[in-house]
Amino acid sequence: MTPTLLLFALTGLLALGTLTVLYVRAPVVGVALLLTAGLWPAARSETVVDLGVSLTPQDLLVFCALAAACVNLVRRPPHAHRALLLLGVILLLTAGSFLVGATTFGPQAAGNDMRMPFLYVFGLALYGLTLPYTERLVHRLAAVWVAVACVEALRAVVWWAQYGIGSAVEQVMIDGLASESRALSAPEALLIAQAAVILLYATPLGTRRHLLTAPLLLTVVLLQHRTVWLVAAAMLAGWLLTGTGVGNAPARGRRGLRIGLTAGGLCLGVSAVSAGLLGRFGTGLTLSASDSGTLAWRATGWYELLGTLDGAAQWLTGRPFGSGFDRLVEGLIVGVSPHNYFLHLLLRIGLLGLFAFLALYAAVLAPALRRGAALTSRALGILACGQLVFALTYQVHPEQGLVLGVLCALAIGVAPRSAQSGPDRPPAHQEIRSALPVPNS
């Protein structure tokens, strides 16, 4: 090894060590790095290290988060809990599938197949699980999430200024090539929808910060990802049933007021589209909502992919990473991911992994959504329910692993119900006050 190469290697190790310490000592900054990396396309595609598997900046950030999770596990071992056990089972099945795939198809193919939907998601879930839980920490993480969502919304506005508001059934020409006409991808739209729900939980309706919720939800609608529309509707329905109070309305009338405001807004939007008040934008929204070709195409692919599982062993533990997703759809060979995360789990870590995944969500959602749970837990539980809806037609992306991890941390450290419901317990809207100062209404 030449001195120059040795110097670069030592510098790289020092940088990785510094990042790991940052994740351990300042988790809010670490989470901000992970989320903002998604705003930088080169972070997901540019190779910075080639060790048989091409490593991108986002890979290195996730590896440092995993190293920080190991450090946290040694420093503060969590209580024994089925959520920790189930997450461990998923990670072990993932590691086994990768080792078999790396031997059969090569480490590059297996690594590319594993990194985004498995290593990133469950690695960051492990990191989130090991964070030192405090209300203040969760508030700051929520503030970072909302800030990143606002940047994403601004990116969409810039795109619309250049290319117009496209629909799911249109394309635009960029540098001579036909490209997706929607400004942001479905995972980015999901992040914005979740930020809007976080604001609904975190701030009473009487404060000005609630004014930010409407443009975020409008952005989600105009991005025209139908699955995200469904996710947003499901999360809003959850907020209507579990959310905090609205202004100074009497306790008995708060839920009715929330339902009335939401129903009125939905009726107004539907009426505007139906009556043609939005012009060609309304036409695009109508086409996006009514087009069934994409769903039929996906369903055909799902059926074909199930046929690739051969024998009891593959049904139990899945096909190894790197084996691909080739199937015949409408007379063409298609090799893209299944567009269904539950099927993706079944194909790669089998029924054992799929059942562990579903059991993990059941284990963390039960305490989060039960009667008398803290509002922080209920808010995270609603976000997790939205993830399950999103997983019906898309793979889960890395930032969603953080939500799952923090929810696991709450489930492991959740107080008994009797300790949460007493005469000295503060009102629900005071439990999740935002870390930012609340302006006067």
JSON list of C-alpha atoms in Angstrom, two decimals, residues 95-191:
[
{"chain": "A", "resi": 95, "resn": "ALA", "atom": "CA", "xyz": [-27.88, -11.40, 6.47]},
{"chain": "A", "resi": 96, "resn": "GLY", "atom": "CA", "xyz": [-28.38, -15.07, 5.58]},
{"chain": "A", "resi": 97, "resn": "SER", "atom": "CA", "xyz": [-30.10, -14.23, 2.29]},
{"chain": "A", "resi": 98, "resn": "PHE", "atom": "CA", "xyz": [-27.29, -11.81, 1.42]},
{"chain": "A", "resi": 99, "resn": "LEU", "atom": "CA", "xyz": [-24.54, -14.35, 2.15]},
{"chain": "A", "resi": 100, "resn": "VAL", "atom": "CA", "xyz": [-26.19, -16.95, -0.07]},
{"chain": "A", "resi": 101, "resn": "GLY", "atom": "CA", "xyz": [-26.81, -14.38, -2.78]},
{"chain": "A", "resi": 102, "resn": "ALA", "atom": "CA", "xyz": [-23.25, -13.02, -2.64]},
{"chain": "A", "resi": 103, "resn": "THR", "atom": "CA", "xyz": [-21.90, -16.55, -3.08]},
{"chain": "A", "resi": 104, "resn": "THR", "atom": "CA", "xyz": [-24.25, -17.35, -5.96]},
{"chain": "A", "resi": 105, "resn": "PHE", "atom": "CA", "xyz": [-24.65, -14.06, -7.82]},
{"chain": "A", "resi": 106, "resn": "GLY", "atom": "CA", "xyz": [-21.73, -11.98, -6.54]},
{"chain": "A", "resi": 107, "resn": "PRO", "atom": "CA", "xyz": [-21.56, -9.36, -3.76]},
{"chain": "A", "resi": 108, "resn": "GLN", "atom": "CA", "xyz": [-22.37, -6.45, -6.09]},
{"chain": "A", "resi": 109, "resn": "ALA", "atom": "CA", "xyz": [-25.67, -7.91, -7.32]},
{"chain": "A", "resi": 110, "resn": "ALA", "atom": "CA", "xyz": [-26.68, -9.11, -3.85]},
{"chain": "A", "resi": 111, "resn": "GLY", "atom": "CA", "xyz": [-25.68, -5.81, -2.26]},
{"chain": "A", "resi": 112, "resn": "ASN", "atom": "CA", "xyz": [-27.62, -3.72, -4.76]},
{"chain": "A", "resi": 113, "resn": "ASP", "atom": "CA", "xyz": [-30.69, -5.87, -4.16]},
{"chain": "A", "resi": 114, "resn": "MET", "atom": "CA", "xyz": [-30.41, -5.66, -0.37]},
{"chain": "A", "resi": 115, "resn": "ARG", "atom": "CA", "xyz": [-29.25, -2.15, 0.46]},
{"chain": "A", "resi": 116, "resn": "MET", "atom": "CA", "xyz": [-32.26, 0.13, -0.01]},
{"chain": "A", "resi": 117, "resn": "PRO", "atom": "CA", "xyz": [-35.33, -1.92, 1.01]},
{"chain": "A", "resi": 118, "resn": "PHE", "atom": "CA", "xyz": [-33.66, -4.06, 3.69]},
{"chain": "A", "resi": 119, "resn": "LEU", "atom": "CA", "xyz": [-30.30, -2.87, 5.03]},
{"chain": "A", "resi": 120, "resn": "TYR", "atom": "CA", "xyz": [-31.27, 0.79, 5.07]},
{"chain": "A", "resi": 121, "resn": "VAL", "atom": "CA", "xyz": [-34.77, 0.29, 6.45]},
{"chain": "A", "resi": 122, "resn": "PHE", "atom": "CA", "xyz": [-34.05, -2.21, 9.21]},
{"chain": "A", "resi": 123, "resn": "GLY", "atom": "CA", "xyz": [-30.58, -0.84, 9.94]},
{"chain": "A", "resi": 124, "resn": "LEU", "atom": "CA", "xyz": [-32.05, 2.60, 10.61]},
{"chain": "A", "resi": 125, "resn": "ALA", "atom": "CA", "xyz": [-34.87, 0.96, 12.58]},
{"chain": "A", "resi": 126, "resn": "LEU", "atom": "CA", "xyz": [-32.22, -0.58, 14.82]},
{"chain": "A", "resi": 127, "resn": "TYR", "atom": "CA", "xyz": [-30.56, 2.82, 15.20]},
{"chain": "A", "resi": 128, "resn": "GLY", "atom": "CA", "xyz": [-33.86, 4.47, 16.06]},
{"chain": "A", "resi": 129, "resn": "LEU", "atom": "CA", "xyz": [-34.59, 1.73, 18.59]},
{"chain": "A", "resi": 130, "resn": "THR", "atom": "CA", "xyz": [-31.34, 2.40, 20.44]},
{"chain": "A", "resi": 131, "resn": "LEU", "atom": "CA", "xyz": [-31.81, 6.17, 20.77]},
{"chain": "A", "resi": 132, "resn": "PRO", "atom": "CA", "xyz": [-32.13, 7.49, 24.34]},
{"chain": "A", "resi": 133, "resn": "TYR", "atom": "CA", "xyz": [-35.85, 8.21, 24.34]},
{"chain": "A", "resi": 134, "resn": "THR", "atom": "CA", "xyz": [-37.03, 11.55, 25.70]},
{"chain": "A", "resi": 135, "resn": "GLU", "atom": "CA", "xyz": [-40.00, 13.71, 24.73]},
{"chain": "A", "resi": 136, "resn": "ARG", "atom": "CA", "xyz": [-37.57, 16.49, 23.84]},
{"chain": "A", "resi": 137, "resn": "LEU", "atom": "CA", "xyz": [-35.66, 14.22, 21.45]},
{"chain": "A", "resi": 138, "resn": "VAL", "atom": "CA", "xyz": [-38.84, 13.13, 19.67]},
{"chain": "A", "resi": 139, "resn": "HIS", "atom": "CA", "xyz": [-39.95, 16.75, 19.34]},
{"chain": "A", "resi": 140, "resn": "ARG", "atom": "CA", "xyz": [-36.64, 17.72, 17.75]},
{"chain": "A", "resi": 141, "resn": "LEU", "atom": "CA", "xyz": [-36.75, 14.76, 15.38]},
{"chain": "A", "resi": 142, "resn": "ALA", "atom": "CA", "xyz": [-40.26, 15.82, 14.37]},
{"chain": "A", "resi": 143, "resn": "ALA", "atom": "CA", "xyz": [-39.01, 19.39, 13.74]},
{"chain": "A", "resi": 144, "resn": "VAL", "atom": "CA", "xyz": [-36.24, 18.02, 11.47]},
{"chain": "A", "resi": 145, "resn": "TRP", "atom": "CA", "xyz": [-38.78, 15.88, 9.61]},
{"chain": "A", "resi": 146, "resn": "VAL", "atom": "CA", "xyz": [-41.07, 18.87, 8.99]},
{"chain": "A", "resi": 147, "resn": "ALA", "atom": "CA", "xyz": [-38.14, 21.03, 7.86]},
{"chain": "A", "resi": 148, "resn": "VAL", "atom": "CA", "xyz": [-37.03, 18.42, 5.31]},
{"chain": "A", "resi": 149, "resn": "ALA", "atom": "CA", "xyz": [-40.62, 18.06, 4.09]},
{"chain": "A", "resi": 150, "resn": "CYS", "atom": "CA", "xyz": [-40.81, 21.82, 3.52]},
{"chain": "A", "resi": 151, "resn": "VAL", "atom": "CA", "xyz": [-37.63, 21.65, 1.43]},
{"chain": "A", "resi": 152, "resn": "GLU", "atom": "CA", "xyz": [-39.16, 18.79, -0.59]},
{"chain": "A", "resi": 153, "resn": "ALA", "atom": "CA", "xyz": [-42.30, 20.88, -1.16]},
{"chain": "A", "resi": 154, "resn": "LEU", "atom": "CA", "xyz": [-40.17, 23.78, -2.38]},
{"chain": "A", "resi": 155, "resn": "ARG", "atom": "CA", "xyz": [-38.42, 21.41, -4.79]},
{"chain": "A", "resi": 156, "resn": "ALA", "atom": "CA", "xyz": [-41.84, 20.48, -6.17]},
{"chain": "A", "resi": 157, "resn": "VAL", "atom": "CA", "xyz": [-42.74, 24.15, -6.62]},
{"chain": "A", "resi": 158, "resn": "VAL", "atom": "CA", "xyz": [-39.50, 24.76, -8.54]},
{"chain": "A", "resi": 159, "resn": "TRP", "atom": "CA", "xyz": [-40.26, 21.76, -10.78]},
{"chain": "A", "resi": 160, "resn": "TRP", "atom": "CA", "xyz": [-43.79, 22.98, -11.45]},
{"chain": "A", "resi": 161, "resn": "ALA", "atom": "CA", "xyz": [-42.45, 26.42, -12.36]},
{"chain": "A", "resi": 162, "resn": "GLN", "atom": "CA", "xyz": [-40.25, 24.79, -15.02]},
{"chain": "A", "resi": 163, "resn": "TYR", "atom": "CA", "xyz": [-42.37, 21.94, -16.39]},
{"chain": "A", "resi": 164, "resn": "GLY", "atom": "CA", "xyz": [-45.91, 22.49, -15.10]},
{"chain": "A", "resi": 165, "resn": "ILE", "atom": "CA", "xyz": [-48.02, 20.27, -12.87]},
{"chain": "A", "resi": 166, "resn": "GLY", "atom": "CA", "xyz": [-47.92, 16.86, -14.52]},
{"chain": "A", "resi": 167, "resn": "SER", "atom": "CA", "xyz": [-50.10, 13.84, -13.82]},
{"chain": "A", "resi": 168, "resn": "ALA", "atom": "CA", "xyz": [-49.51, 10.13, -13.44]},
{"chain": "A", "resi": 169, "resn": "VAL", "atom": "CA", "xyz": [-50.48, 9.55, -17.07]},
{"chain": "A", "resi": 170, "resn": "GLU", "atom": "CA", "xyz": [-48.26, 12.23, -18.64]},
{"chain": "A", "resi": 171, "resn": "GLN", "atom": "CA", "xyz": [-44.58, 12.66, -19.45]},
{"chain": "A", "resi": 172, "resn": "VAL", "atom": "CA", "xyz": [-42.33, 15.66, -20.05]},
{"chain": "A", "resi": 173, "resn": "MET", "atom": "CA", "xyz": [-39.24, 16.06, -22.20]},
{"chain": "A", "resi": 174, "resn": "ILE", "atom": "CA", "xyz": [-36.04, 16.72, -20.25]},
{"chain": "A", "resi": 175, "resn": "ASP", "atom": "CA", "xyz": [-32.79, 16.93, -22.23]},
{"chain": "A", "resi": 176, "resn": "GLY", "atom": "CA", "xyz": [-34.51, 15.21, -25.15]},
{"chain": "A", "resi": 177, "resn": "LEU", "atom": "CA", "xyz": [-35.74, 12.27, -23.08]},
{"chain": "A", "resi": 178, "resn": "ALA", "atom": "CA", "xyz": [-39.29, 11.46, -22.00]},
{"chain": "A", "resi": 179, "resn": "SER", "atom": "CA", "xyz": [-39.37, 11.58, -18.19]},
{"chain": "A", "resi": 180, "resn": "GLU", "atom": "CA", "xyz": [-41.79, 11.26, -15.30]},
{"chain": "A", "resi": 181, "resn": "SER", "atom": "CA", "xyz": [-44.01, 14.33, -15.23]},
{"chain": "A", "resi": 182, "resn": "ARG", "atom": "CA", "xyz": [-44.59, 14.30, -11.47]},
{"chain": "A", "resi": 183, "resn": "ALA", "atom": "CA", "xyz": [-42.24, 16.54, -9.54]},
{"chain": "A", "resi": 184, "resn": "LEU", "atom": "CA", "xyz": [-41.38, 14.14, -6.70]},
{"chain": "A", "resi": 185, "resn": "SER", "atom": "CA", "xyz": [-41.40, 10.40, -6.18]},
{"chain": "A", "resi": 186, "resn": "ALA", "atom": "CA", "xyz": [-43.95, 8.57, -4.04]},
{"chain": "A", "resi": 187, "resn": "PRO", "atom": "CA", "xyz": [-41.60, 8.18, -1.01]},
{"chain": "A", "resi": 188, "resn": "GLU", "atom": "CA", "xyz": [-40.91, 11.92, -1.07]},
{"chain": "A", "resi": 189, "resn": "ALA", "atom": "CA", "xyz": [-44.62, 12.66, -1.26]},
{"chain": "A", "resi": 190, "resn": "LEU", "atom": "CA", "xyz": [-45.16, 10.30, 1.69]},
{"chain": "A", "resi": 191, "resn": "LEU", "atom": "CA", "xyz": [-42.60, 12.21, 3.75]}
]
